[in-house]
Coordinates of C-alpha atoms (C1' of nucleotides) in Angstrom, one line a residue:
Chain A
M304 CA 61.4 124.4 155.4
L305 CA 59.5 125.5 152.1
L306 CA 56.3 126.3 151.3
F307 CA 54.6 125.3 147.9
E308 CA 51.9 123.6 145.4
D309 CA 53.7 120.3 146.3
F310 CA 52.5 117.6 143.7
R311 CA 54.4 114.9 144.5
S312 CA 53.4 114.5 148.1
K313 CA 50.0 114.8 146.8
L314 CA 50.7 112.1 144.7
L315 CA 52.1 110.0 146.9
A316 CA 49.5 110.4 149.5
A317 CA 47.2 109.3 146.9
L318 CA 48.9 106.5 146.0
T319 CA 49.2 105.6 149.6
R320 CA 45.5 105.4 150.0
A321 CA 45.1 102.9 147.6
I322 CA 48.2 101.1 148.0
P323 CA 49.9 100.5 151.5
N324 CA 52.4 99.0 150.7
M325 CA 53.8 102.5 149.2
D326 CA 57.1 103.6 149.8
G327 CA 57.9 106.9 149.3
K328 CA 60.9 106.1 147.8
D329 CA 59.8 104.2 145.0
L330 CA 58.0 107.7 143.7
L331 CA 61.2 109.8 142.5
L332 CA 61.2 112.7 139.9
D333 CA 61.8 111.3 136.8
S334 CA 65.0 112.4 135.2
S335 CA 64.8 109.6 132.2
G336 CA 62.3 112.4 130.0
H337 CA 59.1 109.7 130.9
G338 CA 56.9 111.8 132.5
D339 CA 57.5 114.1 135.6
F340 CA 57.0 111.4 138.8
T341 CA 57.7 108.0 138.3
L342 CA 56.8 105.3 140.2
R343 CA 59.3 102.4 140.5
L344 CA 56.9 98.7 140.2
F345 CA 59.6 96.3 141.6
R346 CA 59.3 96.5 145.1
L347 CA 55.3 96.4 144.8
I348 CA 55.5 93.7 142.5
K349 CA 57.1 91.7 144.9
D350 CA 55.5 92.7 148.0
M351 CA 51.8 92.3 146.5
N352 CA 53.1 89.2 144.6
S353 CA 50.8 91.4 141.9
T354 CA 51.6 92.3 138.5
P355 CA 52.1 95.7 136.8
G356 CA 49.3 95.2 135.4
E357 CA 47.4 95.2 138.5
I358 CA 49.2 97.6 140.4
Y359 CA 48.7 100.3 137.3
N360 CA 44.6 99.6 137.6
L361 CA 44.8 100.3 141.3
V362 CA 47.1 103.3 140.7
L363 CA 44.7 104.6 137.8
T364 CA 41.5 104.6 139.9
A365 CA 43.9 105.9 142.9
V366 CA 44.9 109.2 140.9
S367 CA 41.8 109.5 138.9
A368 CA 40.3 112.4 141.3
E369 CA 43.6 114.0 141.5
D370 CA 43.2 117.0 139.3
Y371 CA 46.7 118.0 138.8
V372 CA 47.7 114.9 137.0
E373 CA 47.3 114.8 133.6
G374 CA 48.1 111.1 132.9
A375 CA 49.9 107.9 134.2
E376 CA 51.5 105.5 131.7
L377 CA 52.7 101.9 132.5
A378 CA 55.9 101.0 130.7
A379 CA 58.0 97.9 131.7
S380 CA 58.2 98.0 135.4
Y381 CA 57.6 101.8 136.0
I382 CA 54.7 103.3 135.9
N383 CA 54.7 107.4 134.9
F384 CA 52.9 110.6 135.9
R385 CA 51.8 113.3 134.2
I386 CA 51.1 116.9 135.7
K387 CA 49.5 119.4 134.0
P388 CA 52.1 122.3 132.9
E389 CA 49.0 124.5 134.0
K390 CA 48.8 123.3 136.9
M391 CA 52.9 123.9 137.3
F392 CA 52.6 127.0 135.7
S393 CA 50.2 128.2 138.6
A394 CA 51.7 127.1 141.4
V395 CA 54.9 129.3 141.2
T396 CA 52.4 132.1 139.6
E397 CA 50.7 132.0 142.2
S398 CA 53.1 132.0 145.2
M399 CA 55.2 134.6 143.1
S400 CA 51.8 137.1 143.2
A401 CA 51.2 136.2 146.9
R402 CA 54.7 136.2 148.6
G403 CA 56.9 137.2 146.1
Q404 CA 58.4 134.1 145.6
Y405 CA 58.7 130.5 145.1
P406 CA 59.1 128.4 146.6
D407 CA 57.7 130.7 149.6
I408 CA 59.5 129.9 153.2
F409 CA 58.4 129.4 156.7
Q410 CA 60.5 130.8 158.5
D411 CA 62.7 128.2 161.3
P412 CA 63.2 129.5 164.5
E413 CA 66.6 127.2 164.5
R414 CA 69.1 130.1 164.7
V415 CA 72.8 128.8 162.4
L416 CA 76.0 129.4 162.7
V417 CA 78.3 128.3 159.3
E418 CA 82.4 129.5 160.2
H419 CA 84.2 129.5 157.3
T420 CA 87.4 131.0 156.1
S421 CA 88.9 131.2 159.5
A422 CA 92.5 131.0 157.7
N423 CA 95.6 132.2 159.5
P424 CA 96.2 135.9 158.4
T425 CA 99.8 135.1 157.6
G426 CA 99.2 135.8 153.9
P427 CA 96.5 136.3 151.1
L428 CA 94.0 133.9 150.7
H429 CA 95.0 131.9 147.6
V430 CA 92.5 129.5 146.0
G431 CA 92.7 126.6 148.0
R432 CA 91.4 128.8 150.8
V433 CA 88.6 130.4 149.5
R434 CA 87.4 127.0 147.8
G435 CA 86.0 126.9 151.7
S436 CA 85.0 130.7 151.6
I437 CA 83.1 129.9 148.7
I438 CA 81.5 126.8 149.8
G439 CA 80.2 128.4 153.7
D440 CA 79.2 131.8 151.8
S441 CA 76.4 129.9 149.4
L442 CA 75.8 127.1 152.3
A443 CA 75.0 130.2 154.2
K444 CA 73.2 131.7 151.3
L445 CA 71.4 128.1 150.9
L446 CA 70.3 127.8 154.3
T447 CA 69.1 131.4 154.5
R448 CA 67.2 130.8 151.4
Y449 CA 65.3 127.5 153.3
G450 CA 63.9 129.9 156.5
Y451 CA 67.1 129.5 158.3
R452 CA 67.8 131.9 160.3
V453 CA 71.7 132.1 159.8
S454 CA 74.9 134.1 160.8
T455 CA 78.6 133.8 159.2
Q456 CA 81.8 133.9 161.2
Y457 CA 85.6 134.0 160.7
Y458 CA 87.6 132.7 163.7
I459 CA 90.6 134.9 163.9
N460 CA 93.3 132.5 165.3
D461 CA 95.6 135.2 165.8
S462 CA 97.2 133.6 168.8
G463 CA 99.2 130.2 167.5
K464 CA 102.8 129.9 166.6
Q465 CA 102.2 130.3 163.3
M466 CA 100.9 134.6 163.9
I467 CA 103.9 134.5 166.6
A468 CA 106.7 133.6 163.6
L469 CA 104.6 136.6 161.6
Y470 CA 105.2 139.1 164.4
E471 CA 109.1 137.8 164.8
G472 CA 109.3 137.7 160.6
F473 CA 108.0 141.4 160.8
L474 CA 110.6 142.1 163.6
R475 CA 113.4 140.9 162.0
Y476 CA 112.8 141.1 158.5
G477 CA 109.4 144.0 158.0
Q478 CA 111.9 147.0 157.9
N479 CA 109.0 148.7 159.4
S480 CA 106.3 148.1 157.0
M481 CA 103.6 147.1 157.9
T482 CA 102.3 146.2 154.7
P483 CA 100.8 142.8 153.4
E484 CA 103.7 142.1 151.2
S485 CA 105.9 142.4 153.4
L486 CA 104.1 140.9 156.3
L487 CA 104.3 138.0 154.0
K488 CA 108.0 138.5 153.3
G489 CA 109.1 138.3 156.9
Y490 CA 106.9 135.2 157.7
Q491 CA 107.9 133.2 153.9
E492 CA 111.7 134.6 155.0
I493 CA 111.3 133.4 159.4
Y494 CA 110.3 130.1 158.7
R495 CA 113.5 130.2 155.3
A496 CA 116.1 131.3 158.2
M497 CA 114.5 128.7 160.7
E498 CA 116.0 125.6 158.7
S499 CA 119.2 126.5 159.5
D500 CA 119.5 128.2 162.6
K501 CA 117.8 126.3 165.4
T502 CA 117.6 129.3 167.8
I503 CA 114.8 130.9 166.4
G504 CA 112.0 128.4 167.5
E505 CA 113.2 128.6 170.5
D506 CA 113.1 132.2 170.4
L507 CA 109.2 131.5 169.0
E508 CA 108.8 129.5 172.1
K509 CA 109.4 132.3 174.3
L510 CA 107.4 135.2 172.2
I511 CA 104.2 132.5 173.0
Q512 CA 105.0 132.3 177.0
A513 CA 105.1 135.7 177.1
Y514 CA 102.1 136.1 175.2
E515 CA 99.8 133.6 177.3
K516 CA 100.8 135.3 180.1
G517 CA 99.7 138.8 178.7
D518 CA 102.3 140.7 177.3
R519 CA 100.1 143.2 176.1
S520 CA 102.6 145.0 173.8
I521 CA 103.1 141.2 172.2
I522 CA 99.7 141.0 171.6
M523 CA 98.5 144.3 170.4
K524 CA 100.9 144.0 167.8
I525 CA 100.1 141.1 166.8
R526 CA 96.7 142.1 166.7
E527 CA 97.6 145.0 164.4
I528 CA 99.8 143.3 162.2
A529 CA 96.8 140.6 161.8
S530 CA 94.1 143.4 161.1
V531 CA 96.4 144.5 158.3
M532 CA 96.5 141.0 156.3
L533 CA 92.6 140.5 157.6
Q534 CA 91.9 144.0 155.6
N535 CA 93.4 142.1 152.4
I536 CA 91.7 138.8 153.3
R537 CA 88.1 141.0 153.3
E538 CA 89.1 142.9 150.4
S539 CA 89.4 140.3 148.4
L540 CA 86.1 138.4 149.9
Q541 CA 84.7 141.6 148.8
Q542 CA 85.7 141.0 145.6
L543 CA 83.6 138.5 145.5
D544 CA 80.5 139.6 147.0
I545 CA 81.5 137.6 150.0
K546 CA 80.7 139.1 154.0
I547 CA 81.0 137.8 156.6
D548 CA 78.9 139.1 159.8
D549 CA 81.6 138.7 162.6
Y550 CA 85.1 137.9 163.3
V551 CA 86.2 136.4 166.5
W552 CA 89.3 136.7 167.7
E553 CA 91.1 133.8 169.4
S554 CA 93.4 136.0 172.0
D555 CA 89.7 137.0 173.1
F556 CA 88.9 133.4 174.9
L557 CA 92.8 133.0 175.8
M558 CA 92.6 136.5 177.6
G559 CA 88.8 136.3 178.9
G560 CA 90.3 132.8 180.7
D561 CA 87.5 131.0 178.5
V562 CA 90.8 128.8 177.5
D563 CA 91.6 128.1 181.2
N564 CA 87.9 127.2 182.0
V565 CA 87.5 124.9 179.2
V566 CA 90.8 123.0 180.8
H567 CA 89.4 123.9 184.7
E568 CA 85.9 122.0 183.1
L569 CA 87.6 119.2 181.3
S570 CA 89.9 118.7 184.4
E571 CA 88.6 114.8 184.9
H572 CA 89.4 113.5 181.3
L573 CA 92.6 115.4 181.2
N574 CA 95.8 113.0 180.8
D575 CA 99.4 114.2 181.7
E576 CA 102.7 113.4 179.7
D577 CA 105.7 115.3 180.9
G578 CA 103.4 118.1 182.4
A579 CA 101.7 118.4 178.6
K580 CA 97.7 118.3 179.2
F581 CA 95.7 115.6 176.4
I582 CA 92.5 113.8 176.2
E583 CA 92.3 110.7 175.4
T584 CA 89.1 109.9 172.9
D585 CA 87.3 106.7 172.4
D586 CA 88.8 105.5 169.4
G587 CA 92.6 105.8 171.0
S588 CA 93.5 109.1 169.8
K589 CA 95.3 111.7 172.1
V590 CA 94.6 115.3 171.8
F591 CA 96.7 118.0 173.5
L592 CA 95.1 120.8 175.1
K593 CA 98.2 122.3 176.8
R594 CA 102.0 122.1 176.3
K595 CA 104.2 121.2 178.9
D596 CA 105.0 124.6 179.7
G597 CA 101.8 125.4 180.0
T598 CA 101.2 127.2 176.9
S599 CA 97.4 126.6 175.0
L600 CA 96.8 124.6 171.8
Y601 CA 94.3 125.3 169.2
F602 CA 92.1 122.6 170.0
A603 CA 91.7 123.7 173.8
R604 CA 91.1 127.6 172.0
D605 CA 89.1 126.4 169.2
I606 CA 86.8 124.6 172.2
A607 CA 86.5 127.3 174.3
Y608 CA 85.4 129.2 170.7
H609 CA 82.5 126.0 170.2
L610 CA 81.5 127.0 173.9
F611 CA 80.9 130.7 173.0
K612 CA 79.1 129.8 169.9
S613 CA 76.7 127.8 172.0
L614 CA 75.1 131.0 173.8
N615 CA 74.2 132.4 170.6
F616 CA 72.7 129.4 168.2
D617 CA 71.2 126.4 167.6
W618 CA 73.0 124.7 164.7
F619 CA 77.0 125.3 164.1
I620 CA 78.1 124.0 160.6
D621 CA 82.5 124.6 160.4
V622 CA 83.2 124.4 157.0
L623 CA 86.6 123.1 157.1
G624 CA 89.7 121.7 155.0
E625 CA 89.7 117.7 154.5
A626 CA 93.3 118.5 156.3
H627 CA 90.6 119.4 159.8
K628 CA 88.9 115.6 159.4
D629 CA 90.8 114.6 162.8
H630 CA 90.0 118.1 164.8
G631 CA 86.7 117.9 163.1
K632 CA 85.7 114.5 165.0
N633 CA 87.6 115.2 168.0
L634 CA 86.2 118.3 168.7
G635 CA 82.7 116.5 168.0
Y636 CA 83.9 113.5 170.5
V637 CA 84.8 116.1 173.4
L638 CA 81.9 118.8 172.9
K639 CA 79.2 116.3 173.0
K640 CA 80.4 113.4 174.3
L641 CA 82.3 115.0 177.4
L642 CA 80.9 118.7 177.9
D643 CA 77.0 117.2 176.7
L644 CA 76.6 120.4 174.0
D645 CA 73.0 119.5 172.9
Q646 CA 73.6 122.1 170.1
K647 CA 73.7 120.4 166.3
L648 CA 77.0 120.0 165.2
D649 CA 77.9 119.6 161.8
F650 CA 81.3 120.1 159.7
L651 CA 81.6 120.1 156.0
Y652 CA 85.1 119.5 154.6
Y653 CA 86.0 120.7 151.6
G654 CA 89.1 118.3 149.4
F655 CA 92.4 120.4 148.7
V656 CA 93.2 122.7 145.8
S657 CA 96.5 121.9 144.0
L658 CA 98.5 123.7 140.7
E659 CA 99.5 121.6 138.2
T660 CA 103.1 122.3 139.6
G661 CA 102.1 120.8 142.7
K662 CA 100.9 121.7 146.2
M663 CA 100.0 125.3 147.5
S664 CA 102.1 126.7 150.1
T665 CA 101.6 130.0 151.4
R666 CA 105.3 129.9 153.2
M667 CA 107.0 129.1 149.6
G668 CA 105.8 131.6 147.8
Q669 CA 103.9 128.6 146.2
I670 CA 100.3 130.0 145.6
V671 CA 97.8 131.9 142.9
S672 CA 96.3 134.5 145.3
L673 CA 92.3 135.3 145.3
W674 CA 93.6 138.6 143.4
D675 CA 95.4 137.3 140.4
L676 CA 92.6 135.2 140.2
I677 CA 90.3 137.9 140.0
S678 CA 92.7 140.6 138.2
R679 CA 93.4 138.1 135.5
T680 CA 89.8 136.5 135.2
E681 CA 88.2 140.3 134.4
E682 CA 90.6 140.7 132.2
E683 CA 89.7 137.9 130.0
A684 CA 86.0 138.7 131.1
L685 CA 86.9 143.0 129.7
S686 CA 88.2 141.5 126.2
I687 CA 86.0 139.8 125.5
V688 CA 83.3 141.4 126.5
T689 CA 84.8 144.8 124.9
A690 CA 85.2 142.5 121.3
K691 CA 81.5 141.6 121.7
R692 CA 79.9 145.1 122.5
Q693 CA 81.5 148.1 120.8
D694 CA 78.0 149.8 121.7
L695 CA 78.4 149.8 125.4
P696 CA 80.3 152.6 127.5
R697 CA 83.3 152.2 129.2
E698 CA 82.1 151.8 132.7
K699 CA 79.2 149.4 131.2
L700 CA 81.6 147.3 130.5
S701 CA 83.8 147.4 133.2
E702 CA 80.8 146.8 135.1
I703 CA 79.9 143.7 132.9
S704 CA 82.9 142.2 132.9
K705 CA 83.6 142.6 137.2
N706 CA 79.9 140.6 137.3
V707 CA 81.0 137.8 134.6
A708 CA 84.8 137.3 136.4
R709 CA 83.0 137.2 140.3
S710 CA 80.2 135.0 139.0
S711 CA 82.9 132.8 137.3
I712 CA 85.2 132.5 139.9
R713 CA 82.3 131.3 141.9
F714 CA 81.1 129.1 139.9
N715 CA 84.0 127.1 138.9
I716 CA 84.4 126.5 143.0
I717 CA 81.0 125.1 143.7
R718 CA 79.4 123.6 140.5
V719 CA 82.3 120.5 142.0
N720 CA 81.0 118.1 144.9
P721 CA 83.0 119.5 148.2
V722 CA 84.3 116.0 148.6
K723 CA 86.5 116.3 145.4
T724 CA 90.4 117.5 145.4
M725 CA 90.6 119.9 142.5
V726 CA 93.8 121.0 139.9
F727 CA 93.6 125.1 139.8
K728 CA 93.9 125.4 136.0
W729 CA 93.6 128.5 134.1
N730 CA 92.3 127.5 131.2
E731 CA 89.5 126.2 133.1
A732 CA 89.0 128.9 135.2
L733 CA 88.9 131.3 132.3
N734 CA 86.8 129.5 130.2
F735 CA 83.4 131.5 129.3
E736 CA 81.8 128.9 126.9
G737 CA 79.3 125.6 127.8
D738 CA 79.0 124.7 131.6
S739 CA 79.6 128.1 133.1
A740 CA 78.4 131.1 134.5
P741 CA 78.9 133.2 131.6
Y742 CA 76.7 130.7 130.3
I743 CA 73.8 131.2 133.1
M744 CA 74.5 134.8 132.6
Y745 CA 73.3 135.3 129.1
S746 CA 70.8 133.4 128.8
Y747 CA 69.7 135.4 131.7
T748 CA 70.5 138.6 129.5
R749 CA 68.5 136.9 126.5
A750 CA 65.1 136.3 129.3
S751 CA 65.5 140.3 130.2
S752 CA 65.9 141.3 126.7
I753 CA 62.6 139.8 125.6
L754 CA 60.6 141.5 128.7
E755 CA 62.5 144.7 128.5
K756 CA 60.7 145.1 124.5
A757 CA 57.4 142.8 126.0
G758 CA 55.5 145.7 127.9
D759 CA 52.6 144.9 130.1
T760 CA 50.3 141.6 129.4
A761 CA 47.6 140.3 130.6
L762 CA 47.6 136.2 130.8
N763 CA 43.5 134.9 131.2
D764 CA 43.1 131.3 130.0
F765 CA 46.0 129.2 128.9
R766 CA 47.3 125.8 127.7
F767 CA 50.9 125.0 127.1
T768 CA 51.1 122.4 123.7
D769 CA 54.3 123.3 122.7
D770 CA 57.0 120.2 124.0
H771 CA 59.1 123.3 125.6
E772 CA 57.8 125.5 127.1
K773 CA 56.2 122.2 129.0
K774 CA 60.4 121.0 129.7
L775 CA 60.8 124.8 130.5
V776 CA 57.5 125.1 133.2
R777 CA 58.3 121.5 134.7
S778 CA 62.0 122.8 135.1
I779 CA 60.9 126.1 137.3
Y780 CA 58.4 124.1 138.7
L781 CA 61.1 121.7 140.3
Y782 CA 63.2 124.5 141.9
P783 CA 62.0 123.6 145.5
Y784 CA 63.1 120.0 144.9
Y785 CA 66.5 120.9 144.6
L786 CA 66.5 123.0 147.5
E787 CA 65.2 120.7 149.4
E788 CA 67.7 118.4 148.6
A789 CA 70.6 120.8 148.6
T790 CA 69.8 121.8 151.8
K791 CA 69.5 118.7 153.5
S792 CA 72.9 117.1 151.9
L793 CA 74.1 120.7 152.7
R794 CA 75.5 120.7 148.9
S795 CA 75.1 124.3 147.1
D796 CA 76.5 122.6 143.9
I797 CA 73.2 120.4 143.8
I798 CA 71.5 124.4 142.8
S799 CA 74.2 124.4 140.2
S800 CA 73.7 121.3 138.5
Y801 CA 70.0 122.8 139.3
I802 CA 70.9 125.9 137.3
L803 CA 72.4 124.1 134.4
G804 CA 69.5 122.1 133.4
L805 CA 66.7 125.2 134.3
V806 CA 69.1 127.2 131.5
K807 CA 69.4 124.4 129.1
S808 CA 65.6 124.6 129.5
F809 CA 65.2 128.0 128.2
N810 CA 67.6 128.2 126.0
D811 CA 65.7 125.2 124.2
F812 CA 62.9 127.0 124.6
Y813 CA 64.5 130.3 123.0
S814 CA 65.4 129.0 120.2
Q815 CA 62.6 127.1 118.8
C816 CA 60.3 129.6 119.8
Q817 CA 59.5 132.7 119.2
V818 CA 57.7 135.0 122.1
L819 CA 57.5 139.0 121.4
N820 CA 56.7 137.8 117.5
A821 CA 54.3 134.8 118.0
P822 CA 50.3 135.0 117.9
E823 CA 49.0 137.5 120.5
A824 CA 47.2 133.7 123.0
D825 CA 51.1 132.6 123.4
R826 CA 53.0 135.8 123.3
N827 CA 51.2 136.4 126.6
R828 CA 51.8 132.5 127.9
R829 CA 55.5 132.9 126.3
I830 CA 56.1 136.5 127.8
S831 CA 54.6 135.6 131.3
L832 CA 56.7 132.1 131.2
V833 CA 60.1 133.8 130.6
K834 CA 59.6 136.4 133.3
M835 CA 58.9 133.2 135.3
Y836 CA 62.3 132.0 134.3
R837 CA 63.9 134.7 135.1
D838 CA 63.0 135.5 138.7
I839 CA 63.9 131.6 139.3
L840 CA 66.8 131.8 137.5
D841 CA 67.7 134.6 139.6
D842 CA 66.9 133.4 142.8
A843 CA 69.0 130.2 142.6
C844 CA 71.7 132.1 141.0
K845 CA 71.7 134.3 144.1
I846 CA 72.5 131.2 146.2
I847 CA 75.8 130.4 144.1
G848 CA 76.8 134.1 144.1
I849 CA 75.8 134.8 140.4
K850 CA 75.2 138.2 139.8
N851 CA 73.0 138.6 137.1
V852 CA 73.3 141.7 134.3
D853 CA 70.5 142.5 132.0
E854 CA 73.2 143.1 129.3
M855 CA 76.2 141.2 128.5
Chain B
rG47 C1' 102.3 100.6 158.3
rG48 C1' 97.0 102.7 160.4
rG49 C1' 92.8 106.0 159.5
rC50 C1' 89.8 108.7 156.6
rG51 C1' 88.4 110.0 151.2
rC52 C1' 88.1 110.1 145.6
rG53 C1' 88.7 107.0 141.4
rU54 C1' 83.1 107.3 135.6
rG55 C1' 85.3 109.0 127.2
rG56 C1' 91.4 112.7 125.7
rC57 C1' 90.2 116.6 129.8
rC58 C1' 86.1 118.5 133.3
rC59 C1' 81.9 117.3 136.2
rA60 C1' 76.7 114.8 137.3
rG61 C1' 74.7 110.2 139.3
rU62 C1' 76.4 106.6 144.0
rC63 C1' 73.4 108.2 150.6
rC64 C1' 68.1 105.8 149.1
rG65 C1' 70.7 99.3 143.4
rG66 C1' 66.0 99.3 138.4
rA67 C1' 63.7 102.1 131.7
rU68 C1' 69.1 103.4 126.2
rA69 C1' 75.2 106.9 132.5
rU70 C1' 74.5 113.4 132.9
rG71 C1' 76.4 117.7 131.2
rG72 C1' 80.8 120.5 129.2
rC73 C1' 85.3 120.9 126.9
rA74 C1' 89.2 120.1 123.5
rA75 C1' 87.8 117.6 117.9
rC76 C1' 84.8 117.0 113.6
rA77 C1' 80.1 119.2 110.7
rG78 C1' 76.1 122.3 110.0
rC79 C1' 72.6 126.8 111.8
rC80 C1' 72.7 134.6 112.5
rU81 C1' 66.9 138.2 105.7
rC82 C1' 63.9 135.9 113.1
rC83 C1' 63.1 138.8 121.1
rU84 C1' 71.7 139.4 122.4
rA85 C1' 75.6 133.0 118.0
rA86 C1' 79.2 133.8 125.5
rG87 C1' 73.5 130.2 122.0
rC88 C1' 71.4 125.8 119.5
rU89 C1' 71.4 121.0 116.3
rG90 C1' 74.4 116.9 114.9
rU91 C1' 79.3 113.4 114.8
rA92 C1' 82.3 110.7 116.9
rG93 C1' 84.5 109.2 121.8
rA94 C1' 83.0 105.5 128.5
rU95 C1' 85.6 96.7 130.1
rC96 C1' 81.5 103.4 135.4
rG97 C1' 89.6 101.5 138.8
rG98 C1' 90.6 95.7 138.6
rG99 C1' 88.5 91.3 140.8
rG100 C1' 85.5 88.8 143.5
rG101 C1' 80.3 88.1 146.0
rU102 C1' 75.0 89.8 147.2
rC103 C1' 70.4 90.3 144.1
rC104 C1' 65.3 89.4 139.3
rG105 C1' 68.6 93.7 138.7
rA106 C1' 74.9 96.3 140.4
rA107 C1' 78.7 102.9 138.3
rU108 C1' 75.4 102.5 142.8
rC109 C1' 75.5 97.1 148.5
rC110 C1' 79.6 93.9 150.4
rC111 C1' 85.1 91.5 150.8
rC112 C1' 89.8 92.1 148.7
rC113 C1' 93.4 94.4 145.6
rC114 C1' 95.4 98.8 142.8
rG115 C1' 96.2 104.5 142.0
rC116 C1' 95.7 109.4 143.4
rG117 C1' 94.7 112.4 147.9
rC118 C1' 94.9 114.2 153.2
rC119 C1' 95.5 113.0 158.5
rC120 C1' 98.7 110.0 161.4
rG121 C1' 102.8 117.4 165.7
rC122 C1' 103.4 119.8 172.9
rC123 C1' 101.2 123.2 164.3
rA124 C1' 96.7 125.5 162.9

RNA sequence: GGGCGCGUGGCCCAGUCCGGAUAUGGCAACAGCCUCCUAAGCUGUAGAUCGGGGGUCCGAAUCCCCCCGCGCCCGCCA
């Protein structure tokens, strides 16, 4: 949980003492520019059979002893509260100097596992799948920032039909070359061949059976192939600074007997259809665990995996593409209703990413791979930064453009609510103006530039008089409220909205208020404010994976 | 056909959970701002029947119902 000077809660407590009918829902962060917090009176007017004026008098009395309240104004059916900017400023500086961060956290004992990406290692990661990686990684960082103990895992589906196809594709068309490129080619080739040659499908069935009977040579070969692809995926993720803590092999659950145990444990709920085993869920849908030939299906193996998760974690969050909604629902049913799992289980689904030309498909070769995206974005960033900063050495330019590219890719994906489908467009991916990562990073470098020139300052007595300063202070101070909301709803995109607002406040301030050339008293206060801004901005940026640089 | 989700200026997006003060920003367009801490910035102009229709309410982008459009799912694939 977050620890900070929470003026909203204090205000609510004070108001509730005077007005017992108060509903916390009516005291909100003000987003209309009238004040810092706002109290909606509609409900109170009705409940108390009173008038805005009468309530306003009660409120004035209630907050008279609250030293952080600067004022309260009645406007239409609202009472707008202004909090002293000096108090908000101190709340942040005191936390920063005492605890090194704002807000501080109280470590939650709950151990959280965020599973994400988990793409079949049949090809390089494409921009559709990487949406899950970026959402998952940011979610893990968000929950960590909130105080949870978080791990991330990638579930490697090395046991299914698709991996068998990859393996067989390699044998037939791979020409003994175990590179991601030739493996992918073999994979695409075999699906093409299968359209005209039905015997291939039968061969794959036999291979699956041999695999599940424990044929070491096949299993190890597939692991080898999967490792090659996985290495490619890991390296591309690393370019976005996404590191997954653990990679869990699906085949381990098969070989270790865990899948058999799952089937055994669920035996009383199993139905039979020609020898195939399925469960009927509460909404009447059939979910198969075993084929009629006795081999296992993904659902059974995923249950085994989740039971494994329960050994070490109290809360699992699976980040999945929306295509897996039913899978998630069924999984939840089996785990919670049939197996009495008491751990918390949440699914975070993200919408499909398509290309302007249609949907992406690894099998069809219709993809923009993460590698394509990274190289083109870096290229674009490099050409821009090179044009703007001819004074910088080549290595510096390259480093900056790498960070710009990485941050842009992450920001463009994380800024959109996960439930929305997206159409990937190059001109949007390569836009570095407006609501973009470089816009944010640029603002950071401006702050850095000031601070580098500023030297040491002492801040004694201070008062904020300038509106731009006040707005910036408020924006910084409100950070925990957004952290709270983002965490509660598992939505990192809320952090990106917050950042854009924060940056806007700073840019306004920057364009209107001189810092270094200001009179001594203003100068010291503003330097502290800039420092505070840079700290909070960077804190928030880390959550969504924007990597700031000191100059660009 | 059934289930789930989405629909906000030409384009992208916030706000919808929890109904309230003139619907948030950006891109593109147009007009301005570098003798001043980095112009990847700032200011201004123009652009919205919040998919459509009903309903509830003092009040609806937000809640309810119907309809339309789009996406995903409805495999002994994952």
